[in-house]
Amino acid sequence: MIRRIALFLGFLPLLLLADEGMYPLSEIHKLDLQKAGLHITATDIFNENGISLVDAIVQIGGCTGSFVSPQGLILTNHHCAYGAAQRASSTEHDYIQNGFLAADQSREIEAKGYTVRITESYRDVSAEILKGISDKTGPVERTEIIEKNSKQLVKQTEAENPGKRAEVAEMFIGKTYVLFIYTYIRDVRMVYVPPRSIGEFGGDEDNWEWPRHNADFSFLRAYMAPDGSPADYSPDNVPFQPKNFLQIDPAGASEGDLVFILGYPGRTFRHRSAAFLRFEETSRMPLVVEWYQRYMELMRTNSSLSRDVAIRHLNRIKGLANTEKNYRGKLQGMKRLGLTAKRQAEEQDLQNFVLADKSLDKSYGTVLADLNQHFNDQAASFEAEFLLGQLRSAAILPAIARSLIKAGVERVKTDLERESAYMDRNYDRTKHGLLMNLNNFYAPTDQAILTMILQRLAELPASELLNPVQDWIRDNGGSSRLPTAVEELYTKTQLTDPVEIDRLLSLAETGQLPATDPMILFFSGLNDSYKALDDLSDRRKGEINRLAGKLTEMRRLYLQKDFIPDANGTFRLTYGYVRGYQPRDAVYKKPFTTLSGVIEKTTGTEPFDTPQALIELYKKSKSRRFFNQNLNDIPTAMLYTTDTTGGNSGSPVLNADGRLVGLNFDRTFEATINDFAWSESYSRSIGADIRYILWITGEFAGASHLLREMNL
Ligand code: ASP
């Protein structure tokens, strides 16, 4: 049961039916879902006074998952459980390559670094968060006030709700804020992860593409202390009993069926200005693509040395490749749709509307020009800012050094003054994350990343921001000596040793971090740059907070309607229909793929290397369960028109009766544009068909105990 304490958006009573929309909890009851084809009621989906489907949905590893048994069994994507499988893997136990199946509960292994988040309640807190802010508040102060108000509210709420976590989510930038209360489960275990050749069949090549033939699913399980409270991993913990779990419909879906998705989509940017879109299109995304390509090339080359080295890079390469291809899709989509120019034309109408009215002109007349100025300024120094950011985060030892320095500064402050990662409520996790990252450390990769970033920084025009780092480069023999200078940092640093990191963390916590380690010394020398960078970011946040809030007001006045807030990692519902699409002239893509397609694509070489055992089972599949007569095959994946984004991975795809028929895992290349604009013609999400998931679990893995646990 999720308690709703107040309505927060004040939308129109009934929203018009449309396929676009990631509806927050407060909007679900305003939709005419029956008209869309739903057989169950909005209350069955979300019931603030009782149990509903929402109670079965969790956020896990940056993705969505759902409970599918009364014993805390969670179904999510293979790529969402990937980090857990990688961390548990070694050359002897290669769970990425071979998969993992626990024969029974006692053999389920820890999914390190994973938590399960369950939404308990929410309420509008806009007035509390914006308290003390007026039109005259300066940008830095604005950011500080919002942060302070949020932290205070979170602290107070957590004190009133022991064992729970509170989080404030910004719904409309600078306008509406919602406080969510969550349960966090900290003991999560791996139950079944298929081998890479099935879960990740097609690899990066197929990622963001249709047709798809991978079984992108895994089973995990949530555990609690015997007294029912969330606890760290312990053999004494017991399976969590969720308030609700989803029923599976083994019959799956058919073309044209209504489907809906519940989950935690990450971020969309549909209400942003043309200036923002231009900045993304011409500055930020192209630069990210360029650098991620460099990192990947390096990591892939190093990975070919041995399986041990490869395992250390797997998860990072996967993440980089995912973003890099997504951005390329977005860049292509923006160009093709002329998105920035269209938004600019809309804004011209908006500006004319404002100028026609004296009082509107006074309040809003300069908003669009100010936004332009803001993003032009940001574009001018973007490369330097981006690379300074990368310098402290892209390689592992630099990230550890920066965190140690930060801990030294933040941990001596009072809790509410600390940066979020260093507050008491988050600090253990921050420390844990640092040490976990160390497991992926491979010196030649780390060193090469740091060197190439420094090489580029050396070439950029001098500026206050870059002076310290350019001075360091000069003092160490200039650009041509950088590989040697960086190597010296790496041969002398002790930050590869977890015991030393622990020791330095304890010293940092009392403000006594010694600046003797060369890596720490190097980054301490850049403190002024990072202080300036962080101040700049606070100022920008404050400016956008004011301007984006105004832009929303202007649009509401002009269009005379309300909008759905952009995705922000909080709970959303989206619905649509199982449907193919036409990506290009004369090309139509059907909405289902099949097991025969898997066999057809199989080349025997990674990433199209289907296991022989699966090929054998395929030959017998006609007479087996989950074979579909209409398709004359076992369906493997499907397409539908829902409105999804990153974070929706692992979301259950539910049919008109609210039963699970698929598992969302991706979008088509054209649909990467969703984050900026949804389009009926292009926006298609991709899910693993439940029949393939069950066939793999039952027939390939032989995990009939899991099917029984799900009542199948
Ligand atoms: N693949 C995405 C994810 O990992 C889903 C998407 O962006 O559509 O969340």
XYZ file of C-alpha atoms and ligand atoms in Angstrom:
721
model
C 0.000 0.000 0.000
C 1.302 3.426 -0.875
C 0.062 6.371 1.086
C -0.597 9.496 -0.860
C -0.640 12.511 1.370
C -1.598 15.303 -0.999
C -2.157 15.906 -4.646
C 0.761 17.795 -6.002
C 0.297 18.798 -9.563
C -3.241 20.096 -9.759
C -3.763 18.900 -13.317
C -6.929 19.000 -15.326
C -9.472 16.421 -14.103
C -9.163 14.062 -17.070
C -6.091 13.941 -19.210
C -6.605 13.384 -22.879
C -5.774 9.938 -24.080
C -2.469 9.808 -25.805
C 0.290 7.271 -26.090
C 2.851 9.822 -24.950
C 3.275 10.236 -21.235
C 5.088 8.873 -18.224
C 2.375 9.462 -15.659
C 3.338 9.947 -12.020
C 1.307 8.296 -9.268
C -0.813 11.415 -8.767
C -2.074 11.255 -12.380
C -2.983 7.580 -12.727
C -6.541 8.070 -11.494
C -7.158 10.836 -13.997
C -6.503 8.622 -17.011
C -9.343 6.897 -18.800
C -7.548 3.569 -18.904
C -10.724 1.602 -19.628
C -11.152 3.534 -22.824
C -7.579 2.647 -23.719
C -8.505 -1.035 -23.332
C -7.653 -1.896 -19.734
C -9.770 -4.561 -17.967
C -8.641 -3.643 -14.472
C -9.217 -0.328 -12.680
C -6.799 2.460 -11.848
C -7.227 1.429 -8.197
C -5.971 -2.053 -9.012
C -2.841 -0.358 -10.307
C -2.408 2.196 -7.558
C -4.353 2.131 -4.322
C -3.303 4.547 -1.640
C -5.440 2.715 0.947
C -4.736 -0.875 0.029
C -2.613 -3.258 -1.960
C -2.081 -2.641 -5.678
C 0.296 -3.497 -8.515
C 2.555 -0.582 -7.603
C 3.512 -2.458 -4.415
C 5.188 -5.130 -6.540
C 7.477 -2.731 -8.418
C 11.006 -1.893 -7.252
C 13.975 0.112 -8.335
C 17.119 -2.004 -8.503
C 20.631 -1.225 -9.763
C 19.445 1.923 -11.601
C 16.762 -0.190 -13.316
C 13.272 -1.371 -12.507
C 12.325 -4.822 -11.277
C 9.220 -6.541 -9.990
C 8.413 -9.104 -7.342
C 7.123 -12.249 -8.986
C 6.722 -14.508 -5.954
C 5.750 -14.196 -2.281
C 9.381 -15.086 -1.460
C 10.917 -11.832 -2.696
C 11.915 -13.199 -6.120
C 12.632 -10.275 -8.454
C 12.545 -10.322 -12.239
C 14.732 -7.730 -13.927
C 17.019 -7.497 -16.954
C 20.216 -9.422 -17.557
C 21.970 -6.107 -18.183
C 20.655 -4.816 -14.855
C 22.102 -7.768 -12.942
C 25.319 -7.579 -14.980
C 27.275 -5.585 -12.390
C 26.455 -8.182 -9.728
C 27.495 -11.036 -11.998
C 30.706 -9.250 -12.922
C 31.636 -8.502 -9.307
C 31.087 -12.128 -8.344
C 33.080 -13.414 -11.323
C 36.649 -14.625 -11.541
C 38.421 -16.709 -14.146
C 37.393 -19.847 -12.183
C 33.774 -18.725 -11.712
C 32.929 -16.735 -14.796
C 29.249 -15.958 -14.256
C 29.166 -13.542 -17.171
C 30.354 -16.147 -19.631
C 28.627 -19.202 -18.163
C 25.711 -17.684 -16.277
C 24.732 -18.528 -12.706
C 21.973 -20.676 -11.294
C 21.460 -21.274 -7.583
C 20.159 -24.803 -7.132
C 18.211 -23.627 -4.084
C 17.892 -20.567 -1.850
C 20.855 -21.501 0.307
C 23.110 -21.211 -2.749
C 22.047 -17.773 -3.898
C 25.049 -15.447 -3.810
C 25.365 -11.807 -2.836
C 24.641 -9.207 -5.537
C 27.335 -6.820 -4.263
C 26.466 -3.134 -4.307
C 22.781 -3.747 -5.078
C 19.810 -2.329 -3.224
C 16.085 -2.701 -3.776
C 13.967 0.420 -3.375
C 10.229 0.255 -2.720
C 8.016 3.363 -2.820
C 6.014 3.760 0.397
C 4.425 7.211 0.182
C 4.720 10.636 -1.361
C 3.563 14.192 -0.785
C 3.896 17.576 -2.397
C 6.532 19.667 -0.618
C 7.007 22.459 -3.175
C 6.233 25.223 -0.682
C 8.662 23.814 1.886
C 11.470 23.433 -0.646
C 11.063 26.866 -2.237
C 10.669 28.649 1.112
C 12.912 31.701 1.291
C 13.269 32.077 -2.473
C 12.033 35.046 -4.436
C 12.617 36.412 -7.927
C 15.469 38.427 -6.463
C 17.370 35.473 -4.996
C 20.732 35.086 -6.737
C 21.547 31.799 -8.502
C 24.102 30.420 -6.029
C 21.945 31.315 -3.072
C 18.959 29.744 -4.782
C 20.785 26.423 -5.183
C 21.944 26.592 -1.574
C 18.472 27.319 -0.194
C 16.865 24.487 -2.153
C 19.568 22.070 -1.040
C 19.336 23.131 2.569
C 15.534 22.943 2.667
C 15.624 19.500 1.030
C 18.235 18.146 3.397
C 16.392 19.424 6.444
C 13.135 17.901 5.292
C 14.812 14.580 4.531
C 16.482 14.519 7.930
C 13.266 15.303 9.761
C 11.276 12.762 7.723
C 13.805 10.001 8.304
C 13.810 10.756 12.030
C 10.013 10.387 12.026
C 10.145 7.185 9.962
C 12.930 5.038 11.385
C 14.372 2.515 8.939
C 12.990 4.364 5.901
C 14.727 6.691 3.486
C 13.314 9.979 2.298
C 14.167 11.640 -1.013
C 13.011 14.896 -2.566
C 12.349 14.765 -6.315
C 12.177 17.840 -8.509
C 9.142 17.379 -10.785
C 9.038 20.697 -12.686
C 12.391 22.454 -12.351
C 12.139 25.375 -9.989
C 8.409 24.801 -9.403
C 7.243 21.506 -7.951
C 8.923 19.127 -5.531
C 7.712 15.840 -4.083
C 8.953 14.011 -1.019
C 9.045 10.235 -1.404
C 9.492 7.773 1.428
C 11.174 4.533 0.460
C 12.099 1.216 1.974
C 15.614 0.191 0.946
C 16.517 -3.476 1.077
C 20.270 -3.985 1.307
C 20.649 -7.746 1.019
C 20.091 -8.743 -2.604
C 21.190 -12.065 -4.100
C 21.640 -13.617 -7.504
C 19.244 -16.445 -8.302
C 19.522 -17.020 -12.040
C 21.581 -15.120 -14.595
C 21.676 -16.634 -18.098
C 25.030 -16.897 -19.904
C 26.168 -13.882 -21.906
C 25.536 -15.708 -25.179
C 21.793 -15.747 -24.329
C 21.196 -12.745 -22.060
C 23.406 -10.484 -24.128
C 23.079 -12.252 -27.495
C 23.888 -9.663 -30.179
C 25.929 -7.554 -27.726
C 26.623 -3.889 -28.438
C 25.967 -4.479 -32.104
C 22.296 -5.243 -31.494
C 21.897 -2.838 -28.570
C 19.348 -0.073 -29.365
C 18.274 -1.994 -32.467
C 15.310 -3.975 -33.676
C 14.984 -6.894 -34.411
C 16.307 -8.277 -31.106
C 16.984 -11.831 -30.036
C 18.492 -11.689 -26.556
C 16.818 -13.007 -23.425
C 17.584 -9.911 -21.382
C 16.406 -11.190 -17.995
C 17.730 -12.347 -14.625
C 16.226 -13.344 -11.317
C 17.417 -11.831 -8.056
C 16.005 -12.095 -4.541
C 15.544 -9.591 -1.733
C 16.404 -10.574 1.838
C 15.604 -8.992 5.213
C 16.745 -9.572 8.773
C 14.644 -12.237 10.561
C 12.782 -9.425 12.378
C 11.661 -7.986 9.015
C 13.944 -4.951 9.000
C 16.346 -4.118 6.141
C 19.855 -5.383 6.901
C 23.233 -5.812 5.241
C 24.026 -9.191 3.727
C 24.055 -11.933 6.331
C 23.537 -15.695 6.082
C 20.903 -15.314 8.835
C 18.687 -13.097 6.689
C 15.454 -14.475 5.270
C 13.645 -13.899 1.942
C 11.622 -10.701 1.938
C 7.861 -11.089 1.740
C 6.538 -8.285 -0.457
C 3.107 -6.741 0.013
C 2.288 -7.791 -3.516
C 3.818 -9.684 -6.404
C 2.918 -9.873 -10.081
C 1.071 -12.736 -11.720
C 2.581 -13.986 -14.934
C 0.532 -14.703 -18.036
C 2.418 -17.490 -19.824
C 0.244 -16.959 -22.911
C 2.104 -13.690 -23.635
C 0.843 -10.856 -25.816
C -0.334 -10.544 -29.437
C 0.003 -7.794 -32.002
C -2.355 -4.897 -31.262
C -2.756 -5.731 -27.535
C -2.810 -2.955 -24.995
C 0.197 -3.108 -22.683
C 1.262 -0.901 -19.836
C 4.520 -0.471 -17.991
C 5.182 0.452 -14.381
C 8.644 1.564 -13.448
C 11.268 4.118 -12.624
C 12.278 5.966 -15.821
C 15.459 8.009 -15.290
C 15.523 11.358 -17.106
C 13.752 13.039 -19.983
C 14.156 16.619 -21.211
C 10.943 17.342 -23.053
C 10.193 20.681 -21.436
C 13.610 22.186 -22.064
C 14.364 25.194 -24.248
C 15.755 25.338 -27.792
C 18.960 26.714 -26.248
C 19.329 23.557 -24.161
C 18.688 21.345 -27.202
C 21.297 23.237 -29.217
C 23.824 22.853 -26.425
C 23.170 19.110 -26.267
C 23.293 18.724 -30.041
C 26.359 20.775 -30.797
C 28.413 20.709 -27.581
C 27.724 18.093 -24.977
C 26.667 14.923 -26.765
C 29.277 15.024 -29.560
C 32.076 15.484 -27.029
C 30.822 12.654 -24.827
C 30.594 10.375 -27.880
C 34.161 11.244 -28.865
C 35.626 10.522 -25.425
C 33.609 7.406 -24.724
C 34.809 6.002 -28.040
C 38.391 6.614 -26.955
C 37.907 4.937 -23.579
C 36.204 1.958 -25.172
C 38.866 1.455 -27.782
C 41.517 1.444 -25.092
C 39.584 -0.905 -22.814
C 38.771 -3.280 -25.635
C 42.417 -3.462 -26.679
C 43.519 -4.158 -23.119
C 40.707 -6.681 -22.615
C 42.109 -8.864 -25.347
C 45.148 -9.613 -23.140
C 43.436 -12.099 -20.816
C 40.044 -13.059 -19.439
C 41.001 -11.681 -16.032
C 41.730 -8.257 -17.525
C 38.589 -8.493 -19.663
C 36.373 -9.157 -16.619
C 37.670 -5.975 -14.993
C 36.521 -3.930 -17.975
C 33.263 -5.644 -18.930
C 30.819 -3.538 -16.972
C 32.487 -0.237 -17.831
C 32.631 -1.002 -21.546
C 28.982 -1.996 -21.491
C 27.973 1.257 -19.815
C 30.096 3.401 -22.129
C 28.861 1.615 -25.242
C 25.259 1.989 -24.109
C 25.519 5.754 -23.662
C 27.676 6.303 -26.730
C 25.236 4.562 -29.066
C 22.247 6.175 -27.390
C 23.749 9.617 -27.999
C 24.504 8.786 -31.621
C 20.855 7.763 -32.018
C 19.703 10.980 -30.411
C 21.983 13.113 -32.563
C 20.660 11.441 -35.680
C 17.055 11.831 -34.499
C 17.485 15.507 -33.631
C 18.840 16.192 -37.065
C 16.207 14.165 -38.821
C 13.318 15.765 -36.937
C 14.874 19.234 -36.980
C 14.082 19.290 -33.295
C 16.057 22.343 -32.241
C 14.706 24.493 -35.083
C 11.146 23.365 -34.315
C 11.524 24.212 -30.642
C 12.943 27.576 -31.616
C 9.944 28.308 -33.838
C 7.598 27.385 -30.958
C 9.536 29.708 -28.717
C 9.214 32.548 -31.210
C 5.405 32.217 -30.940
C 5.727 32.120 -27.198
C 7.853 35.240 -27.222
C 5.357 37.086 -29.439
C 2.579 36.130 -27.036
C 4.534 37.491 -24.078
C 5.516 40.697 -25.844
C 1.874 41.432 -26.696
C 1.006 41.862 -23.030
C 2.742 44.472 -20.871
C 2.575 42.590 -17.597
C 3.653 39.296 -19.194
C 6.477 41.105 -20.911
C 7.614 42.457 -17.563
C 7.653 39.013 -15.924
C 8.803 36.874 -18.817
C 10.152 39.114 -21.567
C 13.834 38.169 -21.108
C 13.500 34.502 -20.120
C 14.294 33.064 -23.554
C 17.155 35.478 -24.163
C 18.568 34.651 -20.726
C 18.383 30.952 -21.484
C 20.247 31.526 -24.723
C 22.924 33.469 -22.933
C 23.209 30.804 -20.251
C 23.828 27.984 -22.725
C 26.117 30.055 -24.956
C 28.293 30.739 -21.920
C 28.284 27.100 -20.963
C 29.163 26.002 -24.500
C 32.137 28.388 -24.555
C 33.913 26.664 -21.672
C 32.333 23.253 -21.969
C 35.309 21.246 -23.152
C 37.497 22.462 -20.292
C 34.755 21.804 -17.742
C 33.932 18.399 -19.146
C 37.550 17.270 -19.173
C 38.238 18.536 -15.666
C 35.231 16.472 -14.619
C 36.565 13.444 -16.483
C 40.006 13.893 -14.946
C 38.586 13.177 -11.507
C 36.099 10.474 -12.478
C 36.962 8.543 -15.640
C 39.877 6.560 -14.205
C 39.702 4.639 -10.940
C 42.645 5.884 -8.852
C 41.939 9.558 -9.592
C 38.346 9.001 -8.461
C 39.604 7.448 -5.236
C 42.057 10.304 -4.637
C 39.373 12.948 -5.200
C 36.961 11.152 -2.875
C 39.586 11.005 -0.141
C 40.231 14.723 -0.493
C 36.504 15.418 -0.512
C 36.003 13.253 2.572
C 38.669 15.357 4.311
C 36.739 18.534 3.528
C 33.183 17.319 3.948
C 33.365 14.986 6.912
C 34.533 17.738 9.272
C 31.422 19.839 8.511
C 28.065 19.434 10.230
C 25.937 16.785 8.567
C 23.492 19.153 6.851
C 26.329 21.182 5.359
C 27.980 18.183 3.743
C 27.678 17.217 0.120
C 25.097 14.514 -0.193
C 27.537 11.605 -0.753
C 29.384 12.496 2.460
C 26.339 12.885 4.714
C 25.972 10.221 7.407
C 23.020 8.642 5.603
C 25.098 8.017 2.442
C 28.677 7.859 3.581
C 28.939 4.099 4.125
C 27.719 3.500 0.623
C 30.164 6.043 -0.791
C 33.067 4.294 0.938
C 31.837 0.893 -0.132
C 31.555 2.081 -3.750
C 35.170 3.266 -3.714
C 36.519 -0.062 -2.600
C 34.277 -1.980 -4.966
C 35.616 0.041 -7.897
C 39.106 -0.957 -6.973
C 38.245 -4.523 -8.044
C 38.016 -3.240 -11.632
C 41.367 -1.492 -11.502
C 43.838 -2.276 -14.254
C 46.849 0.049 -14.131
C 47.607 0.381 -17.881
C 44.006 1.399 -18.626
C 43.840 3.827 -15.739
C 47.153 5.403 -16.625
C 46.304 5.755 -20.303
C 42.973 7.438 -19.525
C 44.578 9.960 -17.211
C 47.326 10.632 -19.758
C 44.999 11.269 -22.669
C 42.803 13.629 -20.691
C 45.848 15.587 -19.536
C 47.181 15.693 -23.076
C 44.020 17.360 -24.283
C 43.874 19.705 -21.296
C 47.398 20.844 -22.146
C 46.213 21.943 -25.584
C 43.218 23.988 -24.436
C 43.496 27.781 -24.134
C 44.693 28.937 -20.727
C 41.966 29.971 -18.308
C 41.581 30.434 -14.581
C 39.935 27.044 -14.423
C 42.809 25.308 -16.194
C 45.785 27.205 -14.783
C 46.596 24.738 -11.981
C 46.514 21.683 -14.215
C 48.413 23.346 -17.059
C 51.033 24.538 -14.557
C 51.433 20.966 -13.291
C 51.917 19.710 -16.840
C 54.546 22.391 -17.509
C 56.340 21.725 -14.209
C 56.514 18.046 -15.074
C 58.198 18.427 -18.409
C 55.315 19.468 -20.659
C 52.912 17.567 -22.829
C 55.456 15.243 -24.425
C 56.615 13.964 -21.016
C 53.071 13.287 -19.785
C 53.151 9.477 -20.175
C 56.234 9.356 -17.934
C 54.880 11.882 -15.437
C 51.651 9.909 -15.116
C 53.531 6.646 -14.824
C 55.446 8.104 -11.896
C 52.147 8.878 -10.166
C 51.038 5.303 -10.642
C 54.234 3.613 -9.557
C 54.461 5.598 -6.344
C 50.831 5.746 -5.246
C 49.522 3.429 -2.501
C 45.890 3.884 -3.512
C 45.729 0.414 -5.050
C 45.718 -1.040 -1.550
C 42.294 -1.242 0.181
C 43.925 -1.253 3.624
C 45.736 1.990 2.825
C 42.532 3.535 1.473
C 40.762 2.603 4.687
C 43.554 4.125 6.754
C 43.477 7.345 4.725
C 39.692 7.527 4.973
C 39.853 7.409 8.766
C 42.438 10.178 8.737
C 40.412 12.218 6.243
C 37.352 11.965 8.475
C 39.139 13.946 11.162
C 40.538 16.419 8.690
C 44.048 14.914 8.887
C 44.468 13.511 5.385
C 48.221 13.591 4.700
C 49.109 14.924 1.258
C 51.995 12.494 0.859
C 50.590 10.006 -1.632
C 51.515 11.331 -5.116
C 47.987 10.878 -6.461
C 46.514 12.814 -3.546
C 49.236 15.424 -3.875
C 48.437 15.842 -7.563
C 44.726 16.346 -6.993
C 45.258 18.564 -3.947
C 47.165 20.852 -6.298
C 44.009 21.163 -8.391
C 41.741 22.100 -5.482
C 41.251 25.639 -6.764
C 40.106 24.379 -10.153
C 37.631 21.981 -8.617
C 36.325 24.568 -6.189
C 35.745 26.912 -9.147
C 34.125 24.121 -11.163
C 31.747 23.211 -8.338
C 30.850 26.874 -7.747
C 30.127 27.277 -11.434
C 27.883 24.261 -11.378
C 25.940 25.668 -8.379
C 25.519 28.979 -10.169
C 24.290 27.283 -13.318
C 21.873 25.106 -11.383
C 20.425 28.189 -9.708
C 20.059 30.061 -12.990
C 18.318 27.157 -14.686
C 16.118 26.648 -11.677
C 14.754 30.175 -12.029
C 14.596 30.274 -15.830
C 13.117 26.809 -16.395
C 10.449 27.541 -13.790
C 9.534 30.719 -15.666
C 9.509 28.905 -18.999
C 6.999 26.373 -17.668
C 4.774 29.211 -16.447
C 4.960 30.926 -19.843
C 4.053 27.749 -21.705
C 1.116 27.063 -19.416
C -0.223 30.554 -19.963
C 0.218 30.398 -23.695
C -0.984 26.851 -24.353
C -3.625 26.941 -21.603
C -2.843 23.413 -20.517
C -0.839 21.440 -18.021
C 1.920 18.981 -18.706
C 3.277 15.775 -17.304
C 6.609 16.399 -15.584
C 9.757 15.009 -17.161
C 10.969 11.626 -15.924
C 13.162 11.947 -12.831
C 13.681 8.463 -11.438
C 10.357 8.412 -9.628
C 7.469 6.048 -10.222
C 5.648 6.301 -13.573
C 3.027 4.496 -15.638
C 3.023 4.464 -19.414
C 0.794 2.537 -21.774
C 0.653 1.712 -25.471
C 0.057 -1.098 -27.928
C 2.057 -3.975 -29.366
C 2.826 -2.551 -32.760
C 5.495 -2.582 -35.503
C 6.828 0.545 -37.181
C 8.333 2.010 -40.281
C 11.825 3.367 -39.605
C 12.480 4.310 -43.226
C 10.698 4.510 -46.531
C 9.415 1.092 -47.626
C 10.754 -0.655 -44.526
C 8.253 -2.106 -42.066
C 9.435 -3.824 -38.897
C 7.156 -6.468 -37.373
C 6.484 -6.453 -33.620
C 7.675 -9.984 -32.722
C 10.937 -11.870 -33.134
C 11.275 -15.608 -32.710
C 13.623 -18.362 -31.652
C 14.139 -19.220 -35.325
C 15.544 -15.702 -35.656
C 18.069 -16.478 -32.916
C 19.229 -19.528 -34.829
C 19.299 -17.567 -38.081
C 21.514 -14.877 -36.538
C 23.873 -17.372 -34.934
C 27.364 -17.280 -36.424
C 29.173 -19.151 -33.681
C 31.303 -16.100 -32.934
C 30.696 -13.638 -30.081
C 28.253 -11.885 -29.785
C 26.217 -14.263 -31.972
C 27.388 -17.504 -30.384
C 24.290 -19.387 -29.286
C 25.143 -22.324 -26.977
C 24.897 -25.717 -28.660
C 22.491 -26.915 -25.946
C 20.038 -24.204 -26.948
C 20.303 -25.121 -30.603
C 19.445 -28.713 -29.670
C 16.457 -27.605 -27.616
C 15.280 -25.431 -30.475
C 14.919 -28.535 -32.631
C 12.420 -29.933 -30.135
C 10.680 -26.644 -29.339
C 7.642 -27.218 -31.563
C 6.205 -29.821 -29.252
C 7.034 -27.904 -26.080
C 5.346 -25.398 -23.844
C 5.501 -21.679 -24.827
C 5.473 -22.518 -28.542
C 3.080 -20.098 -30.227
C 0.888 -21.496 -32.993
C 0.230 -18.141 -34.664
C 3.901 -17.291 -34.993
C 4.698 -20.973 -35.471
C 7.648 -20.411 -33.167
C 8.730 -19.397 -29.675
C 8.423 -15.604 -29.480
C 11.608 -13.989 -28.186
C 11.109 -10.211 -28.109
C 8.410 -7.658 -28.874
C 7.844 -4.018 -29.774
C 5.232 -1.654 -28.342
C 4.428 2.039 -28.380
C 4.917 2.888 -24.686
C 6.812 5.980 -23.581
C 9.997 4.810 -21.869
C 13.569 5.847 -21.176
C 16.710 4.633 -19.382
C 15.701 3.266 -15.977
C 12.688 1.557 -17.514
C 14.945 -1.399 -18.132
C 13.580 -4.352 -16.221
C 10.081 -2.867 -16.034
C 7.273 -5.387 -16.267
C 5.201 -5.191 -19.449
C 1.646 -5.891 -18.286
C -1.455 -6.819 -20.273
C -5.006 -5.464 -19.979
C -5.554 -7.751 -16.959
C -2.441 -6.481 -15.215
C -0.529 -9.742 -15.776
C 3.092 -9.846 -16.820
C 3.669 -10.653 -20.504
C 7.132 -9.200 -21.055
C 10.150 -7.476 -19.627
C 11.104 -4.078 -21.002
C 14.794 -3.719 -21.822
C 15.461 -1.220 -24.585
C 14.238 1.059 -27.362
C 14.845 1.142 -31.089
C 17.658 3.342 -32.424
C 15.113 5.919 -33.645
C 13.405 5.909 -30.245
C 16.514 7.119 -28.414
C 15.107 10.531 -29.322
C 12.340 9.845 -26.737
C 14.359 11.668 -24.130
C 13.757 14.914 -26.022
C 10.508 14.198 -27.861
C 8.121 11.283 -28.177
C 6.884 10.348 -31.638
C 4.092 7.949 -32.570
C 5.970 6.966 -35.722
C 9.343 6.188 -34.141
C 8.980 5.673 -30.434
C 9.027 1.945 -29.843
C 10.156 0.177 -26.717
C 11.544 -3.345 -26.742
C 10.770 -6.146 -24.314
C 11.797 -9.754 -23.816
C 8.763 -11.947 -24.402
C 7.672 -13.777 -21.247
C 7.429 -17.021 -23.235
C 11.121 -16.880 -24.097
C 12.025 -15.996 -20.502
C 10.071 -18.974 -19.188
C 11.360 -21.303 -21.896
C 14.973 -20.385 -21.121
C 14.402 -20.696 -17.361
C 12.541 -23.993 -17.563
C 14.014 -25.770 -20.571
C 17.501 -24.365 -20.995
C 18.452 -23.735 -17.345
C 16.259 -26.573 -16.026
C 15.155 -24.285 -13.189
C 11.675 -25.746 -12.835
C 11.771 -24.821 -9.131
C 11.661 -21.151 -10.169
C 8.672 -21.733 -12.455
C 6.900 -23.470 -9.565
C 7.742 -20.589 -7.273
C 5.965 -18.306 -9.772
C 2.947 -20.644 -9.828
C 3.668 -21.860 -13.335
N 18.207 0.146 -22.075
C 17.602 1.144 -21.233
C 17.927 0.959 -19.777
O 18.955 0.390 -19.489
C 16.139 1.231 -21.463
C 15.889 2.343 -22.399
O 16.645 3.298 -22.383
O 14.899 2.270 -23.117
O 17.231 1.452 -18.889
